[in-house]
PDB file of C-alpha atoms and ligand atoms in Angstrom:
ATOM      1  CA  MET A  28       6.497   9.769 -33.899  1.00  0.00           C
ATOM      2  CA  ARG A  29       7.870  12.870 -32.237  1.00  0.00           C
ATOM      3  CA  VAL A  30       5.644  14.351 -29.529  1.00  0.00           C
ATOM      4  CA  LEU A  31       5.200  18.093 -29.980  1.00  0.00           C
ATOM      5  CA  LEU A  32       2.602  18.775 -27.262  1.00  0.00           C
ATOM      6  CA  ASP A  33       1.781  16.331 -24.485  1.00  0.00           C
ATOM      7  CA  GLU A  34      -1.547  15.908 -22.688  1.00  0.00           C
ATOM      8  CA  THR A  35      -0.721  18.437 -19.976  1.00  0.00           C
ATOM      9  CA  GLU A  36       0.369  21.077 -22.466  1.00  0.00           C
ATOM     10  CA  LEU A  37      -2.739  20.540 -24.601  1.00  0.00           C
ATOM     11  CA  ASN A  38      -4.945  20.836 -21.560  1.00  0.00           C
ATOM     12  CA  GLU A  39      -3.271  24.109 -20.551  1.00  0.00           C
ATOM     13  CA  GLY A  40      -3.631  25.395 -24.117  1.00  0.00           C
ATOM     14  CA  VAL A  41      -7.361  24.669 -24.184  1.00  0.00           C
ATOM     15  CA  LEU A  42      -7.831  26.391 -20.815  1.00  0.00           C
ATOM     16  CA  ARG A  43      -5.980  29.434 -22.141  1.00  0.00           C
ATOM     17  CA  LEU A  44      -8.116  29.470 -25.263  1.00  0.00           C
ATOM     18  CA  ALA A  45     -11.320  29.172 -23.247  1.00  0.00           C
ATOM     19  CA  SER A  46     -10.388  32.001 -20.915  1.00  0.00           C
ATOM     20  CA  GLU A  47      -9.528  34.322 -23.844  1.00  0.00           C
ATOM     21  CA  ILE A  48     -12.866  33.530 -25.479  1.00  0.00           C
ATOM     22  CA  ASP A  49     -14.699  34.009 -22.171  1.00  0.00           C
ATOM     23  CA  GLN A  50     -13.022  37.357 -21.680  1.00  0.00           C
ATOM     24  CA  TYR A  51     -13.866  38.519 -25.164  1.00  0.00           C
ATOM     25  CA  TYR A  52     -17.563  37.577 -25.128  1.00  0.00           C
ATOM     26  CA  GLY A  53     -18.347  37.735 -21.420  1.00  0.00           C
ATOM     27  CA  ASN A  54     -20.424  35.092 -19.709  1.00  0.00           C
ATOM     28  CA  GLN A  55     -23.845  36.531 -20.592  1.00  0.00           C
ATOM     29  CA  ARG A  56     -23.616  36.758 -24.376  1.00  0.00           C
ATOM     30  CA  HIS A  57     -25.185  33.827 -26.213  1.00  0.00           C
ATOM     31  CA  LEU A  58     -22.732  32.147 -28.553  1.00  0.00           C
ATOM     32  CA  THR A  59     -23.245  29.772 -31.485  1.00  0.00           C
ATOM     33  CA  VAL A  60     -20.188  27.517 -31.495  1.00  0.00           C
ATOM     34  CA  ILE A  61     -19.534  25.553 -34.677  1.00  0.00           C
ATOM     35  CA  ALA A  62     -17.117  22.619 -34.892  1.00  0.00           C
ATOM     36  CA  VAL A  63     -15.270  22.267 -38.187  1.00  0.00           C
ATOM     37  CA  MET A  64     -15.319  18.503 -38.557  1.00  0.00           C
ATOM     38  CA  THR A  65     -13.594  16.184 -38.298  1.00  0.00           C
ATOM     39  CA  GLY A  66     -10.291  17.537 -37.019  1.00  0.00           C
ATOM     40  CA  SER A  67     -11.760  19.744 -34.291  1.00  0.00           C
ATOM     41  CA  LEU A  68     -13.715  16.861 -32.724  1.00  0.00           C
ATOM     42  CA  VAL A  69     -11.504  16.392 -29.662  1.00  0.00           C
ATOM     43  CA  LEU A  70     -10.642  20.060 -29.130  1.00  0.00           C
ATOM     44  CA  PHE A  71     -14.296  21.010 -29.493  1.00  0.00           C
ATOM     45  CA  ALA A  72     -15.493  18.623 -26.791  1.00  0.00           C
ATOM     46  CA  ASP A  73     -12.843  19.924 -24.398  1.00  0.00           C
ATOM     47  CA  LEU A  74     -13.300  23.595 -25.281  1.00  0.00           C
ATOM     48  CA  ILE A  75     -17.084  24.010 -25.088  1.00  0.00           C
ATOM     49  CA  ARG A  76     -17.136  22.505 -21.587  1.00  0.00           C
ATOM     50  CA  ARG A  77     -14.733  25.201 -20.432  1.00  0.00           C
ATOM     51  CA  LEU A  78     -16.642  28.160 -21.854  1.00  0.00           C
ATOM     52  CA  SER A  79     -18.950  29.982 -19.452  1.00  0.00           C
ATOM     53  CA  MET A  80     -21.569  31.586 -21.720  1.00  0.00           C
ATOM     54  CA  PRO A  81     -24.847  30.001 -22.881  1.00  0.00           C
ATOM     55  CA  GLN A  82     -24.133  28.184 -26.154  1.00  0.00           C
ATOM     56  CA  ARG A  83     -25.814  26.713 -29.169  1.00  0.00           C
ATOM     57  CA  VAL A  84     -23.645  24.032 -30.696  1.00  0.00           C
ATOM     58  CA  GLY A  85     -23.416  22.901 -34.314  1.00  0.00           C
ATOM     59  CA  VAL A  86     -21.090  21.237 -36.811  1.00  0.00           C
ATOM     60  CA  VAL A  87     -19.983  21.758 -40.381  1.00  0.00           C
ATOM     61  CA  GLN A  88     -17.845  19.371 -42.414  1.00  0.00           C
ATOM     62  CA  ALA A  89     -14.841  20.672 -44.341  1.00  0.00           C
ATOM     63  CA  SER A  90     -12.083  18.665 -45.947  1.00  0.00           C
ATOM     64  CA  SER A  91      -9.174  19.534 -48.153  1.00  0.00           C
ATOM     65  CA  TYR A  92      -6.723  16.714 -47.537  1.00  0.00           C
ATOM     66  CA  ARG A  93      -7.726  14.039 -50.005  1.00  0.00           C
ATOM     67  CA  GLY A  94      -5.802  11.074 -48.657  1.00  0.00           C
ATOM     68  CA  GLY A  95      -2.510  12.906 -48.416  1.00  0.00           C
ATOM     69  CA  THR A  96      -0.556  15.398 -46.397  1.00  0.00           C
ATOM     70  CA  GLU A  97      -0.792  18.159 -49.004  1.00  0.00           C
ATOM     71  CA  SER A  98      -3.820  20.387 -48.983  1.00  0.00           C
ATOM     72  CA  GLY A  99      -6.066  20.044 -52.046  1.00  0.00           C
ATOM     73  CA  GLU A 100      -9.452  21.279 -53.181  1.00  0.00           C
ATOM     74  CA  LEU A 101     -11.670  22.379 -50.296  1.00  0.00           C
ATOM     75  CA  ARG A 102     -15.051  20.690 -49.915  1.00  0.00           C
ATOM     76  CA  VAL A 103     -17.694  21.915 -47.500  1.00  0.00           C
ATOM     77  CA  ASP A 104     -20.762  19.963 -46.440  1.00  0.00           C
ATOM     78  CA  SER A 105     -23.180  22.099 -44.451  1.00  0.00           C
ATOM     79  CA  GLN A 106     -26.054  19.596 -44.288  1.00  0.00           C
ATOM     80  CA  MET A 107     -25.782  19.390 -40.518  1.00  0.00           C
ATOM     81  CA  MET A 108     -25.436  23.159 -40.010  1.00  0.00           C
ATOM     82  CA  ILE A 109     -27.764  24.919 -37.595  1.00  0.00           C
ATOM     83  CA  ASP A 110     -29.325  28.309 -38.335  1.00  0.00           C
ATOM     84  CA  VAL A 111     -26.840  31.112 -37.727  1.00  0.00           C
ATOM     85  CA  SER A 112     -28.846  34.151 -38.842  1.00  0.00           C
ATOM     86  CA  GLY A 113     -28.509  37.018 -36.372  1.00  0.00           C
ATOM     87  CA  ARG A 114     -26.165  34.933 -34.193  1.00  0.00           C
ATOM     88  CA  ASP A 115     -22.683  35.517 -32.836  1.00  0.00           C
ATOM     89  CA  VAL A 116     -20.766  32.595 -34.322  1.00  0.00           C
ATOM     90  CA  LEU A 117     -17.479  31.103 -33.182  1.00  0.00           C
ATOM     91  CA  LEU A 118     -15.895  28.680 -35.679  1.00  0.00           C
ATOM     92  CA  VAL A 119     -13.607  26.130 -34.028  1.00  0.00           C
ATOM     93  CA  ASP A 120     -10.988  24.284 -36.076  1.00  0.00           C
ATOM     94  CA  ASP A 121      -7.991  22.158 -35.199  1.00  0.00           C
ATOM     95  CA  ILE A 122      -5.357  24.025 -37.183  1.00  0.00           C
ATOM     96  CA  PHE A 123      -4.830  27.112 -39.301  1.00  0.00           C
ATOM     97  CA  ASP A 124      -2.589  26.116 -42.208  1.00  0.00           C
ATOM     98  CA  THR A 125      -3.211  27.890 -45.533  1.00  0.00           C
ATOM     99  CA  GLY A 126      -6.260  29.510 -43.932  1.00  0.00           C
ATOM    100  CA  LYS A 127      -8.559  28.594 -46.826  1.00  0.00           C
ATOM    101  CA  THR A 128     -10.938  26.534 -44.698  1.00  0.00           C
ATOM    102  CA  LEU A 129     -11.749  29.183 -42.109  1.00  0.00           C
ATOM    103  CA  ASP A 130     -11.734  31.949 -44.697  1.00  0.00           C
ATOM    104  CA  ARG A 131     -14.346  30.107 -46.765  1.00  0.00           C
ATOM    105  CA  LEU A 132     -16.434  29.130 -43.733  1.00  0.00           C
ATOM    106  CA  GLN A 133     -16.407  32.632 -42.294  1.00  0.00           C
ATOM    107  CA  LYS A 134     -17.727  33.987 -45.601  1.00  0.00           C
ATOM    108  CA  MET A 135     -20.384  31.262 -45.684  1.00  0.00           C
ATOM    109  CA  MET A 136     -21.573  32.120 -42.157  1.00  0.00           C
ATOM    110  CA  LEU A 137     -21.777  35.825 -42.981  1.00  0.00           C
ATOM    111  CA  GLN A 138     -23.708  35.028 -46.163  1.00  0.00           C
ATOM    112  CA  SER A 139     -26.090  32.987 -44.026  1.00  0.00           C
ATOM    113  CA  GLY A 140     -26.770  36.109 -41.975  1.00  0.00           C
ATOM    114  CA  ALA A 141     -24.546  35.590 -38.938  1.00  0.00           C
ATOM    115  CA  ALA A 142     -24.207  38.837 -36.938  1.00  0.00           C
ATOM    116  CA  THR A 143     -20.519  38.227 -36.161  1.00  0.00           C
ATOM    117  CA  VAL A 144     -18.084  35.401 -36.972  1.00  0.00           C
ATOM    118  CA  LYS A 145     -14.897  34.797 -34.986  1.00  0.00           C
ATOM    119  CA  THR A 146     -12.471  31.901 -35.341  1.00  0.00           C
ATOM    120  CA  ALA A 147     -10.612  29.799 -32.774  1.00  0.00           C
ATOM    121  CA  VAL A 148      -7.934  27.197 -33.448  1.00  0.00           C
ATOM    122  CA  LEU A 149      -5.749  24.975 -31.343  1.00  0.00           C
ATOM    123  CA  LEU A 150      -2.777  25.306 -33.692  1.00  0.00           C
ATOM    124  CA  HIS A 151      -1.411  27.973 -35.975  1.00  0.00           C
ATOM    125  CA  LYS A 152       1.230  26.839 -38.458  1.00  0.00           C
ATOM    126  CA  ASN A 153       4.192  29.092 -38.842  1.00  0.00           C
ATOM    127  CA  ARG A 154       4.116  29.535 -42.643  1.00  0.00           C
ATOM    128  CA  GLU A 155       2.800  31.854 -45.312  1.00  0.00           C
ATOM    129  CA  HIS A 156      -0.985  31.820 -45.466  1.00  0.00           C
ATOM    130  CA  SER A 157      -2.934  32.210 -48.680  1.00  0.00           C
ATOM    131  CA  VAL A 158      -5.719  34.389 -47.233  1.00  0.00           C
ATOM    132  CA  ALA A 159      -5.903  37.716 -45.388  1.00  0.00           C
ATOM    133  CA  LEU A 160      -7.896  36.220 -42.501  1.00  0.00           C
ATOM    134  CA  ARG A 161      -6.050  35.462 -39.247  1.00  0.00           C
ATOM    135  CA  PRO A 162      -7.646  33.393 -36.476  1.00  0.00           C
ATOM    136  CA  ASP A 163      -8.939  35.431 -33.528  1.00  0.00           C
ATOM    137  CA  PHE A 164      -8.020  32.905 -30.836  1.00  0.00           C
ATOM    138  CA  VAL A 165      -4.970  30.606 -31.045  1.00  0.00           C
ATOM    139  CA  ALA A 166      -3.626  28.218 -28.412  1.00  0.00           C
ATOM    140  CA  PHE A 167      -0.261  27.255 -29.975  1.00  0.00           C
ATOM    141  CA  GLU A 168       2.095  28.337 -32.751  1.00  0.00           C
ATOM    142  CA  ILE A 169       3.781  25.303 -34.347  1.00  0.00           C
ATOM    143  CA  PRO A 170       6.425  24.809 -37.044  1.00  0.00           C
ATOM    144  CA  ASP A 171       5.372  23.921 -40.604  1.00  0.00           C
ATOM    145  CA  GLU A 172       5.319  20.127 -40.149  1.00  0.00           C
ATOM    146  CA  PHE A 173       2.563  17.552 -40.619  1.00  0.00           C
ATOM    147  CA  VAL A 174       1.083  16.776 -37.197  1.00  0.00           C
ATOM    148  CA  VAL A 175      -1.408  14.184 -35.954  1.00  0.00           C
ATOM    149  CA  GLY A 176      -3.268  13.379 -32.738  1.00  0.00           C
ATOM    150  CA  TYR A 177      -5.825  15.182 -30.552  1.00  0.00           C
ATOM    151  CA  GLY A 178      -8.296  15.071 -33.448  1.00  0.00           C
ATOM    152  CA  LEU A 179      -5.866  15.536 -36.326  1.00  0.00           C
ATOM    153  CA  ASP A 180      -5.527  12.634 -38.738  1.00  0.00           C
ATOM    154  CA  TYR A 181      -3.566  11.026 -41.460  1.00  0.00           C
ATOM    155  CA  LEU A 182      -5.974   8.923 -43.553  1.00  0.00           C
ATOM    156  CA  ASP A 183      -8.398   9.171 -40.603  1.00  0.00           C
ATOM    157  CA  MET A 184      -5.912   7.442 -38.313  1.00  0.00           C
ATOM    158  CA  TYR A 185      -4.349   8.909 -35.122  1.00  0.00           C
ATOM    159  CA  ARG A 186      -7.265  11.210 -34.199  1.00  0.00           C
ATOM    160  CA  ASN A 187      -7.581   9.351 -30.882  1.00  0.00           C
ATOM    161  CA  LEU A 188      -4.019  10.035 -29.677  1.00  0.00           C
ATOM    162  CA  PRO A 189      -4.163  12.133 -26.478  1.00  0.00           C
ATOM    163  CA  TYR A 190      -1.034  14.072 -27.575  1.00  0.00           C
ATOM    164  CA  LEU A 191       0.052  15.962 -30.700  1.00  0.00           C
ATOM    165  CA  ALA A 192       2.929  14.478 -32.683  1.00  0.00           C
ATOM    166  CA  VAL A 193       4.874  15.019 -35.881  1.00  0.00           C
ATOM    167  CA  LEU A 194       4.441  12.105 -38.268  1.00  0.00           C
ATOM    168  CA  GLU A 195       7.788  11.193 -39.809  1.00  0.00           C
ATOM    169  CA  PRO A 196       8.021  10.407 -43.557  1.00  0.00           C
ATOM    170  CA  ALA A 197       8.581   6.673 -42.899  1.00  0.00           C
ATOM    171  CA  GLU A 198       5.438   6.548 -40.738  1.00  0.00           C
ATOM    172  CA  ILE A 199       3.459   8.371 -43.398  1.00  0.00           C
ATOM    173  CA  GLU A 200       4.498   5.693 -45.892  1.00  0.00           C
ATOM    174  CA  ALA A 201       3.781   2.822 -43.513  1.00  0.00           C
ATOM    175  CA  THR A 202       0.344   4.199 -42.606  1.00  0.00           C
ATOM    176  CA  ALA A 203      -0.551   4.612 -46.262  1.00  0.00           C
ATOM    177  CA  SER A 204       0.344   1.021 -47.096  1.00  0.00           C
ATOM    178  CA  GLU A 205      -1.440  -0.360 -44.004  1.00  0.00           C
ATOM    179  CA  SER A 206      -4.591   1.669 -44.584  1.00  0.00           C
ATOM    180  CA  GLN A 207      -6.089  -0.792 -47.071  1.00  0.00           C
ATOM    181  CA  PRO A 208      -8.828  -2.949 -45.476  1.00  0.00           C
TER     182      PRO A 208
HETATM  183  P1  5GP B 312      -6.206  25.185 -44.226  1.00  0.00           P
HETATM  184  O1  5GP B 312      -7.509  25.336 -44.941  1.00  0.00           O
HETATM  185  O2  5GP B 312      -5.973  26.219 -43.163  1.00  0.00           O
HETATM  186  O3  5GP B 312      -5.055  25.028 -45.167  1.00  0.00           O
HETATM  187  O4  5GP B 312      -6.209  23.786 -43.570  1.00  0.00           O
HETATM  188  C1  5GP B 312      -6.968  23.504 -42.514  1.00  0.00           C
HETATM  189  C2  5GP B 312      -7.260  22.033 -42.475  1.00  0.00           C
HETATM  190  O5  5GP B 312      -6.234  21.218 -43.051  1.00  0.00           O
HETATM  191  C3  5GP B 312      -7.351  21.659 -41.037  1.00  0.00           C
HETATM  192  O6  5GP B 312      -8.701  21.731 -40.617  1.00  0.00           O
HETATM  193  C4  5GP B 312      -6.812  20.253 -41.002  1.00  0.00           C
HETATM  194  O7  5GP B 312      -7.890  19.361 -41.147  1.00  0.00           O
HETATM  195  C5  5GP B 312      -5.910  20.137 -42.202  1.00  0.00           C
HETATM  196  N1  5GP B 312      -4.474  20.247 -41.815  1.00  0.00           N
HETATM  197  C6  5GP B 312      -3.650  21.295 -42.003  1.00  0.00           C
HETATM  198  N2  5GP B 312      -2.420  21.058 -41.518  1.00  0.00           N
HETATM  199  C7  5GP B 312      -2.460  19.809 -40.994  1.00  0.00           C
HETATM  200  C8  5GP B 312      -1.489  18.976 -40.308  1.00  0.00           C
HETATM  201  O8  5GP B 312      -0.320  19.307 -40.071  1.00  0.00           O
HETATM  202  N3  5GP B 312      -1.924  17.755 -39.921  1.00  0.00           N
HETATM  203  C9  5GP B 312      -3.199  17.311 -40.149  1.00  0.00           C
HETATM  204  N4  5GP B 312      -3.501  16.088 -39.723  1.00  0.00           N
HETATM  205  N5  5GP B 312      -4.136  18.064 -40.770  1.00  0.00           N
HETATM  206  C10 5GP B 312      -3.765  19.296 -41.187  1.00  0.00           C
HETATM  207 MG1   MG B 313     -10.025  20.162 -40.975  1.00  0.00          MG
HETATM  208 MG1   MG B 314      -7.559  15.620 -42.058  1.00  0.00          MG
END
């Protein structure tokens, strides 16, 4: 595993992200902050505690990686969603890759009557995106490689790593063969 961002760098990135979001909204405006599960789990916990405004917090589940490292069909489960009508919504995801996830979720929130919908991500992959949407708040630009740690998984492993690392092809193979119970 090759470490791309260590704990200190991640921490600085989250602080930067929080201060940009604070500046944009101000500390009086009520915000509805939605975690895109499961990848944003760790970022989300760190980020919301560094934001100054009053917040309502919710989650939505989105997944497109069906047991691999290539993005597939996007599935959204909004069973745990809170009401967003008339609210200023901030969607928080781990990474902006093709952009399909946040593009779809932003449209969903607007259809549900959200007043405004902004997006924040820890990572932005340096590649061509398949949607017009660009995230409003980004902590880091990274190369187009498959990364794990700090919430990001391969086969639901590695989310607990306190750093962000590139998973090498041999490790991808080994993880896949070890992932059987
Ligand atoms: P998008 O819809 O922008 O293509 O993909 C976003 C989702 O794909 C992210 O929420 C994340 O779960 C997953 N994803 C994209 N790139 C990576 C990556 O390099 N590593 C991991 N672990 N997940 C990724
Ligand atoms: Mg995700
Ligand atoms: Mg994943």
